[in-house]
Coordinates of C-alpha atoms in Angstrom, one line a residue:
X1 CA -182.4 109.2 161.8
X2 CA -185.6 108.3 160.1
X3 CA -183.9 104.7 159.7
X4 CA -182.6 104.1 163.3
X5 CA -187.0 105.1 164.5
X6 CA -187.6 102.0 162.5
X7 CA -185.5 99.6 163.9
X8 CA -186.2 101.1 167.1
X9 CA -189.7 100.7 166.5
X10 CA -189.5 96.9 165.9
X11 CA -187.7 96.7 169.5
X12 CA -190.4 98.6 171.0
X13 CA -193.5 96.6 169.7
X14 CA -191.8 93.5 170.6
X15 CA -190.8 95.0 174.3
X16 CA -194.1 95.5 175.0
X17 CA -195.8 92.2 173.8
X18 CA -193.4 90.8 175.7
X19 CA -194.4 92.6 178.9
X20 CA -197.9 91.9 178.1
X21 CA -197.0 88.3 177.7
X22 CA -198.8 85.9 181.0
X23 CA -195.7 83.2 180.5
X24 CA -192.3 84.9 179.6
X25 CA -190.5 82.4 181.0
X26 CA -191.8 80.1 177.9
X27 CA -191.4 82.3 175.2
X28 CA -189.0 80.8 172.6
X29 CA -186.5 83.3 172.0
X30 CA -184.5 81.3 169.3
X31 CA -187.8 80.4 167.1
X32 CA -188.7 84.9 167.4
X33 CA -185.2 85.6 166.3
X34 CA -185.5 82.8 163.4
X35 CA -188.3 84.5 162.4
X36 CA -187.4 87.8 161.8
X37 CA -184.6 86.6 160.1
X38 CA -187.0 85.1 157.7
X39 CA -188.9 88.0 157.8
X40 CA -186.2 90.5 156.2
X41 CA -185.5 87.4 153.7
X42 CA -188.8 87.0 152.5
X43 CA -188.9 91.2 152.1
X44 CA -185.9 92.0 150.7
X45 CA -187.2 88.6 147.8
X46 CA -190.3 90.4 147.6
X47 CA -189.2 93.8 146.8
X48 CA -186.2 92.6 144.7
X49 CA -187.5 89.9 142.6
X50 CA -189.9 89.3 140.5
X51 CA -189.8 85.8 141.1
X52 CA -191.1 86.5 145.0
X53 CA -193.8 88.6 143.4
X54 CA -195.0 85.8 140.7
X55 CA -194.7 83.4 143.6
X56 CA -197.4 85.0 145.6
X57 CA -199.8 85.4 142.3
X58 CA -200.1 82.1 142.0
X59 CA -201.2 81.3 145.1
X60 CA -203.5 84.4 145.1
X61 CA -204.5 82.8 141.8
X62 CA -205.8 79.6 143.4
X63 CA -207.7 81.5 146.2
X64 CA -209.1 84.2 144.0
X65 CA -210.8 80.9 141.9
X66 CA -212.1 79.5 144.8
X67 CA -213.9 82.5 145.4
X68 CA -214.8 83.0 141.7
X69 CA -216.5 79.5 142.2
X70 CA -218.4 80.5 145.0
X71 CA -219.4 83.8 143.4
X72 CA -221.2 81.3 140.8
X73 CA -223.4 79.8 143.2
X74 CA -224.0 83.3 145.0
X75 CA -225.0 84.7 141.7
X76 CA -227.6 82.2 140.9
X77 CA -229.7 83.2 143.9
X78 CA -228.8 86.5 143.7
X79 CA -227.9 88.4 140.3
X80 CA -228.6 91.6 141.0
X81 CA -226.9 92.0 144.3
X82 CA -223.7 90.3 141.7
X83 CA -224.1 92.5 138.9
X84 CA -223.8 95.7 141.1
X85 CA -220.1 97.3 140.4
X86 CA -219.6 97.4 144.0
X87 CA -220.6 93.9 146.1
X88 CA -222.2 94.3 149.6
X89 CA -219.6 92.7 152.3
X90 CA -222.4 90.5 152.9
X91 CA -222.4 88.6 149.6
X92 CA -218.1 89.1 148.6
X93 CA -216.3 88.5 152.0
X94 CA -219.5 86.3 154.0
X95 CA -221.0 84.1 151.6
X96 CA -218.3 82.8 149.7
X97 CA -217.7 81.1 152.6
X98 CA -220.6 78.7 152.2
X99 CA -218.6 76.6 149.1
X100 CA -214.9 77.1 150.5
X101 CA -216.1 75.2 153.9
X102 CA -217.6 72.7 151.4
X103 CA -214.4 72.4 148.9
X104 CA -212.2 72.1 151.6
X105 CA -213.9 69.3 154.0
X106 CA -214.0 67.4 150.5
X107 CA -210.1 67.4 150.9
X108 CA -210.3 66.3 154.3
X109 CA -212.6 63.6 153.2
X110 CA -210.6 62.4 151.4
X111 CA -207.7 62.5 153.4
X112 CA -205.6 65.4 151.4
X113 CA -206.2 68.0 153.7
X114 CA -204.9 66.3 156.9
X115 CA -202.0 64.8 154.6
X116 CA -201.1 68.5 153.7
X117 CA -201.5 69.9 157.2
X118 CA -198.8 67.6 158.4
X119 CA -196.2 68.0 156.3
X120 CA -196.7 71.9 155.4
X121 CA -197.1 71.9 159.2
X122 CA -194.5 70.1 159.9
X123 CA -192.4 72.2 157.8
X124 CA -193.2 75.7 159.2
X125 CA -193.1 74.7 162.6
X126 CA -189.2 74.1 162.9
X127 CA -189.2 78.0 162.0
X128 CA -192.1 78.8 164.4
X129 CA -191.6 76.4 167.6
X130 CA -195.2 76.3 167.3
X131 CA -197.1 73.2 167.0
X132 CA -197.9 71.5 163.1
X133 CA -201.5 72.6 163.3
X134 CA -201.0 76.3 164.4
X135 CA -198.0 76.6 161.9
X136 CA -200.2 75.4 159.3
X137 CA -203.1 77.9 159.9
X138 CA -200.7 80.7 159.8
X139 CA -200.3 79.7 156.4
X140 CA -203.4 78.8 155.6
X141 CA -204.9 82.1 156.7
X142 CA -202.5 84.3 154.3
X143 CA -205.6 83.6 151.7
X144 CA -208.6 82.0 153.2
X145 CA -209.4 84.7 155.5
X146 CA -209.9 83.8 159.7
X147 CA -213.6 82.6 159.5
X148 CA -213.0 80.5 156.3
X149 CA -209.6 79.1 158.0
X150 CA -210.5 78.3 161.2
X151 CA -214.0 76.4 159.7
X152 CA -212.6 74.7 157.5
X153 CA -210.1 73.3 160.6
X154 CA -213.2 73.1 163.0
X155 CA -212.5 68.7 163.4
X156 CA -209.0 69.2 164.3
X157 CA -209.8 72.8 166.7
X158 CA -212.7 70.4 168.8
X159 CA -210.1 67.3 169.4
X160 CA -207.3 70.3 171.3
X161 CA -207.3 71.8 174.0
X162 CA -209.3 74.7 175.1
X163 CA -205.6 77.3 175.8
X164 CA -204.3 76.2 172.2
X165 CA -207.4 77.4 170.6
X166 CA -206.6 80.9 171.9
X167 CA -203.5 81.0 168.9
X168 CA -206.1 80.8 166.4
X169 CA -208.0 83.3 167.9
X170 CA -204.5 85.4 168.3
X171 CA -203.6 84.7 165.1
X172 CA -206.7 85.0 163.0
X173 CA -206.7 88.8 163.9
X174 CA -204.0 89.1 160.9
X175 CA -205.0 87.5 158.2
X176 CA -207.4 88.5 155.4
X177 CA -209.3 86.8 152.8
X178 CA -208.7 85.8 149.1
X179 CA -212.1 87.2 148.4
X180 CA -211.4 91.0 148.5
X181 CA -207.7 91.3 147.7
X182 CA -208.8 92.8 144.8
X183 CA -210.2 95.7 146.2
X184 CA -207.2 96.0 148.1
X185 CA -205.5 96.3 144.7
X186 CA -208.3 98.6 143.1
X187 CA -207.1 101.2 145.5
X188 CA -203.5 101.1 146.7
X189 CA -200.5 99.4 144.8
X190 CA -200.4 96.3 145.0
X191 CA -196.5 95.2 145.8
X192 CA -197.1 96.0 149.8
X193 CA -200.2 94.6 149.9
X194 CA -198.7 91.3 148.8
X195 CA -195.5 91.7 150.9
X196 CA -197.7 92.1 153.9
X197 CA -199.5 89.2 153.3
X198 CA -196.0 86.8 154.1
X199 CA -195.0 89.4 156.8
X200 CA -198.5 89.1 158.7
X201 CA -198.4 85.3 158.7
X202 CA -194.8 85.6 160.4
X203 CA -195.5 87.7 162.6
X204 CA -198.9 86.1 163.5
X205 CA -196.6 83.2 164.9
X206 CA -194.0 85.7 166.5
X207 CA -196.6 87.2 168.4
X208 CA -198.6 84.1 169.5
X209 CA -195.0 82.7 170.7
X210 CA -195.2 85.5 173.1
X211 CA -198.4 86.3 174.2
X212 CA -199.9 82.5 174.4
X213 CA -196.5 79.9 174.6
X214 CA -198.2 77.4 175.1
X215 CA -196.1 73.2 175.6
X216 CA -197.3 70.5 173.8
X217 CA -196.0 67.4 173.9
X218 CA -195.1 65.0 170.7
X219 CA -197.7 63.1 171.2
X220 CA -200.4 66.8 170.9
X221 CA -198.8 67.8 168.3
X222 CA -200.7 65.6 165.9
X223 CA -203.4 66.1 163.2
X224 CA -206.3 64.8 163.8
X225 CA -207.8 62.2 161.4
X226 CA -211.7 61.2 162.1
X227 CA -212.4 57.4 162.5
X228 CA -214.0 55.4 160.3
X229 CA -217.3 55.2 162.7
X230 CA -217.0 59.1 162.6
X231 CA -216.9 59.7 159.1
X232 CA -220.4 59.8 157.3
X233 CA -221.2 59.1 153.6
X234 CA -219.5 61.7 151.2
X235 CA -223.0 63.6 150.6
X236 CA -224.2 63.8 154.3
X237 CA -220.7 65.5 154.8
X238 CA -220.9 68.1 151.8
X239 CA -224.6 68.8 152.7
X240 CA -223.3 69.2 156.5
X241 CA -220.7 71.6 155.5
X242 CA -223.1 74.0 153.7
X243 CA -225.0 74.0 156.5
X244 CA -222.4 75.0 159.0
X245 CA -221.2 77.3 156.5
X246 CA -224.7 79.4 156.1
X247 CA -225.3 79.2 160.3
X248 CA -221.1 80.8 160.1
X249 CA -222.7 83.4 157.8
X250 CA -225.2 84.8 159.8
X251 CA -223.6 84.8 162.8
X252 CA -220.4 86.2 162.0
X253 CA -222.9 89.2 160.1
X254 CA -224.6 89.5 163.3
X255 CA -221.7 90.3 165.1
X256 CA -219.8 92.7 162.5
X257 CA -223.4 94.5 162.4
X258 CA -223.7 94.9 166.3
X259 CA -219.9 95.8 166.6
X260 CA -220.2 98.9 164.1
X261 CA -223.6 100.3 165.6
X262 CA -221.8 100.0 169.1
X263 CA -219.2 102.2 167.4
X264 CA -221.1 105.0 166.3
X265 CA -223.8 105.1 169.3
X266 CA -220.2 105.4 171.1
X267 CA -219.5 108.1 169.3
X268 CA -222.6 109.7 169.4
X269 CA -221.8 109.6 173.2
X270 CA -218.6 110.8 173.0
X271 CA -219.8 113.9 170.4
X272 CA -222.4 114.7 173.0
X273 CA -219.6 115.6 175.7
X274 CA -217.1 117.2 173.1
X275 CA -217.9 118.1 169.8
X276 CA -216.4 116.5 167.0
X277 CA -214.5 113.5 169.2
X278 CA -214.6 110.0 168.1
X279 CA -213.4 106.6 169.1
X280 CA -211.2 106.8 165.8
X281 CA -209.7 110.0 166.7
X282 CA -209.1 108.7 170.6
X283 CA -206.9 106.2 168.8
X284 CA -205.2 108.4 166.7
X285 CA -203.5 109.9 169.4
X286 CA -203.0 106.9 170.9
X287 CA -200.8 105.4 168.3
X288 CA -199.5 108.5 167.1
X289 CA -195.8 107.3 168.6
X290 CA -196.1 104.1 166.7
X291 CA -196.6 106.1 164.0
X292 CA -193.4 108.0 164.2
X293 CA -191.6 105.1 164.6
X294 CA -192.5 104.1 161.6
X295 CA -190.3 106.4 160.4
X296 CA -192.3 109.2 159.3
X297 CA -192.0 112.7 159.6
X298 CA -194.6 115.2 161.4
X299 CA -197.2 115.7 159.1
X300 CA -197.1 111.9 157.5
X301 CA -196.7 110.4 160.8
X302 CA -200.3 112.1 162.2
X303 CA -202.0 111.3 159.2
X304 CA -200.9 107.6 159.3
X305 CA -202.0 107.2 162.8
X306 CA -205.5 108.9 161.9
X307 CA -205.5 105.6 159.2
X308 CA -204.6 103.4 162.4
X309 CA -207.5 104.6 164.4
X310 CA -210.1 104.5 161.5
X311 CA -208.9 101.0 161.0
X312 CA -209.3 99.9 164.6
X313 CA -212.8 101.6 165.1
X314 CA -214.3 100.3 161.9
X315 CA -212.1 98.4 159.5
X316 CA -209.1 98.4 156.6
X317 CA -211.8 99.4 153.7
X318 CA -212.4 102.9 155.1
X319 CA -208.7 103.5 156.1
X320 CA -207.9 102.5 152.3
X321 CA -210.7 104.6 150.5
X322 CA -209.0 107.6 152.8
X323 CA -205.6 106.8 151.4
X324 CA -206.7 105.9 147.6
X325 CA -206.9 109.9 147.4
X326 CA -203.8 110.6 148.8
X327 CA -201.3 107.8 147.5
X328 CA -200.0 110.1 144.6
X329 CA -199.0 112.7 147.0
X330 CA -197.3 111.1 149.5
X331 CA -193.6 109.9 150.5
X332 CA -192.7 106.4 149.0
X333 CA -191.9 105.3 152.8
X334 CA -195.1 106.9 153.8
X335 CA -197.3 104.8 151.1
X336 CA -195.0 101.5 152.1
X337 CA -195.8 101.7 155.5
X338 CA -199.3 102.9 155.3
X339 CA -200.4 100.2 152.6
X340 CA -198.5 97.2 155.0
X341 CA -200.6 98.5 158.5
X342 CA -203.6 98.2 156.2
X343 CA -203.8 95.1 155.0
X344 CA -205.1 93.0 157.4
X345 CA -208.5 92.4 159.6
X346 CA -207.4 93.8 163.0
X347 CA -210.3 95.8 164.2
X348 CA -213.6 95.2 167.5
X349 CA -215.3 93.3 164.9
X350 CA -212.7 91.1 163.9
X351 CA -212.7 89.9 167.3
X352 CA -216.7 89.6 166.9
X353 CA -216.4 87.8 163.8
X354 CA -213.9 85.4 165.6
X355 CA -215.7 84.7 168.3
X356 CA -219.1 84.4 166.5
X357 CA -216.9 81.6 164.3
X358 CA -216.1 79.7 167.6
X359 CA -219.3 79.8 168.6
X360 CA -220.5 78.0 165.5
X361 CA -218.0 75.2 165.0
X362 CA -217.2 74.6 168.9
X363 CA -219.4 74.3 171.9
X364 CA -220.0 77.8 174.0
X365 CA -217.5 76.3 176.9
X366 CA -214.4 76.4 174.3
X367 CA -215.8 79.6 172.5
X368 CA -215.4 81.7 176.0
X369 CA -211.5 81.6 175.7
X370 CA -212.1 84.4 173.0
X371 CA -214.4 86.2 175.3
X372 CA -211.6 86.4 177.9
X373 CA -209.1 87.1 176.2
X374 CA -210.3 90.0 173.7
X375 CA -207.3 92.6 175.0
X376 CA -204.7 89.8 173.8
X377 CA -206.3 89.4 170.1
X378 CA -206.0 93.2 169.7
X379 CA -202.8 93.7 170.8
X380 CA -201.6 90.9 168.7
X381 CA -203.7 92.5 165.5
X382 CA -202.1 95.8 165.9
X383 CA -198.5 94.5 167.1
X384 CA -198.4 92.3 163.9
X385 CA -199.8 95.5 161.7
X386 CA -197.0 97.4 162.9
X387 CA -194.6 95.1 163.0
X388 CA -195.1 94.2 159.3
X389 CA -195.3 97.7 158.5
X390 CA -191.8 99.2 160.3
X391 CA -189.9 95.8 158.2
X392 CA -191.2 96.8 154.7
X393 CA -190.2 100.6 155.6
X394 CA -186.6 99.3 155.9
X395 CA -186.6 98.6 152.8
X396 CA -188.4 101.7 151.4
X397 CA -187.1 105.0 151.6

């Protein structure tokens, strides 16, 4: 019974994006189905192999060095705030950022990002039936984290146009960055958190098919390669990129500072009216269903949708600390699907820290299509959460 609620589950999510989607009539049917077929391939190779797992290790390897690098440069201005057992948010998820903007426009430079766009692009896009460049962030974003991703894209984002740049923002509320998988892994185990990672990307693209289909012709759906007269000498452009990497850094802290106090003065409003009542307990009930179509029986199923609110009012880490205590005492399907909601940045200041990343790369005109559109990035967070979620629990009983 348990089993049919999770397939049913999958059809519901995906009933109602599609409802909420402003262009059914473009929606690529054949590409969604293609990739759920992937979807249960890529799971089944996770959870059966050890090849899938090593797979996904290396690339976390690669990521996880880029951010050791940065951590290098962090720690020279600041050693104490380093040598703490537990890094601020500040200095392990923001100011990383800072190199990996530099080390990637040094590819681009050079011409081997823009090479790699196309073809990996090129590749995942006859899956997707989304454009090279959007295909390509999907992947890119499994690791780098939104802000890093879309910054270190920020040429190729100004040279589209403005209703394509809405799939970034769609998508970006998915992914989650290369610098704090470890804590991930400190707390919960680690196979779902790197199943999800695969599963978020995939459905990242499912969902944007539907909620922003956007047609772009073969002559769009190019990378964009600066001209010569563009391109300035190969310091000017490193220096550049640390610049707009610090200006990312303070916005983007501006914004996940404002978006948490807005939480708790609303629910010091809330607790003035009824005691005890929070935003995070609003959306517990709220996505209490979802949670029992996760397959999950009374108790389990309230508990994960209290993790589901917590996440959406503040964020993952809090969810996670809450279910660190509880992992040894709950159902396997009940850890599966609880780890695979988690692991991902699809909360209010998500979309802050998106919008504040638009705002710095882009001009305030092409910036607003976040603005507008801030119901679509959290349904797509959540939709992808859950969708992610009620696939692993197939497989996990």
């Amino acid at each position: 019974m348990y089993f049919l609620l999770n397939i049913l589950g999958v059809l519901v999510v995906i009933g109602i994006v599609y409802i909420c989607s402003p262009n059914k009539r473009n929606v690529k049917w054949k590409a969604i189905l293609t990739l759920i077929v992937v979807e249960f391939i890529i799971t089944w190779f996770m959870l059966s192999t050890k090849i899938g797992t090593w797979v996904i290790n290396q690339i976390a390897a690669f990521f996880t060095w880029l951010i050791a690098c940065a951590n290098e440069g962090i720690s020279f201005v600041f050693p104490s705030a380093m040598a703490n057992e537990q890094v601020d948010f500040f200095f392990s998820a923001l100011m990383p950022i800072i190199f990996i903007i530099t080390f990637f426009d040094i590819l681009s430079y050079f011409g081997i990002l823009t090479w790699i766009i196309d073809k990996v692009g090129w590749l995942i896009s006859k899956v997707s039936g989304l454009p090279k460049l959007e295909s390509f962030f999907s992947i890119q974003m499994m690791f780098l984290g939104n802000t890093e991703a879309l910054a270190v894209l920020r040429l190729q984002l100004g040279a589209i146009k403005t209703q394509r740049l809405l799939t970034f923002g769609i998508m970006g509320m998915s992914s989650i960055s290369g610098s704090i998988i470890g804590a991930y892994l400190s707390m919960v185990p680690a196979t779902y958190v790197f199943v999800a990672i695969p599963l978020n990307c995939l459905n990242a693209l499912l969902i944007a098919n539907m909620l922003n289909p956007v047609a772009v012709s073969k002559e769009e759906d190019v990378v964009y390669v600066p001209t010569k007269e563009e391109r300035k000498d190969f310091f000017s452009t490193i220096s550049n990129s640390m610049l707009v990497g610090i200006k990312m850094v303070i916005v983007i802290t501006a914004m996940v500072i404002g978006y948490v106090a807005l939480t708790a003065s609303l629910n010091g409003i809330l607790s003035f009216f009824v005691n005890g009542l929070t935003i995070q307990k609003i959306f517990s009930v709220l996505f209490s269903p979802f949670a029992f179509l996760l397959g999950l029986t009374g108790s389990d199923a309230m508990y994960v949708a209290q993790l589901m609110g917590i996440k959406l009012a503040t964020n993952e880490f809090v969810a996670l600390l809450d279910l660190k205590d509880k992992v040894d005492t709950l159902a396997p399907h009940t850890v599966a699907v609880a780890v695979t909601f988690l692991t991902s940045f699809a909360n209010f200041s998500t979309v802050g820290m998106i919008y504040g990343t638009f705002n710095s790369i882009l001009d305030e005109e092409k910036s607003h299509i976040i603005g507008r559109n801030v119901w679509k990035m959290l349904l797509s967070g959540m939709a992808v959460s859950l969708l992610s979620a009620m696939v692993v629990g197939l497989f996990i009983w």
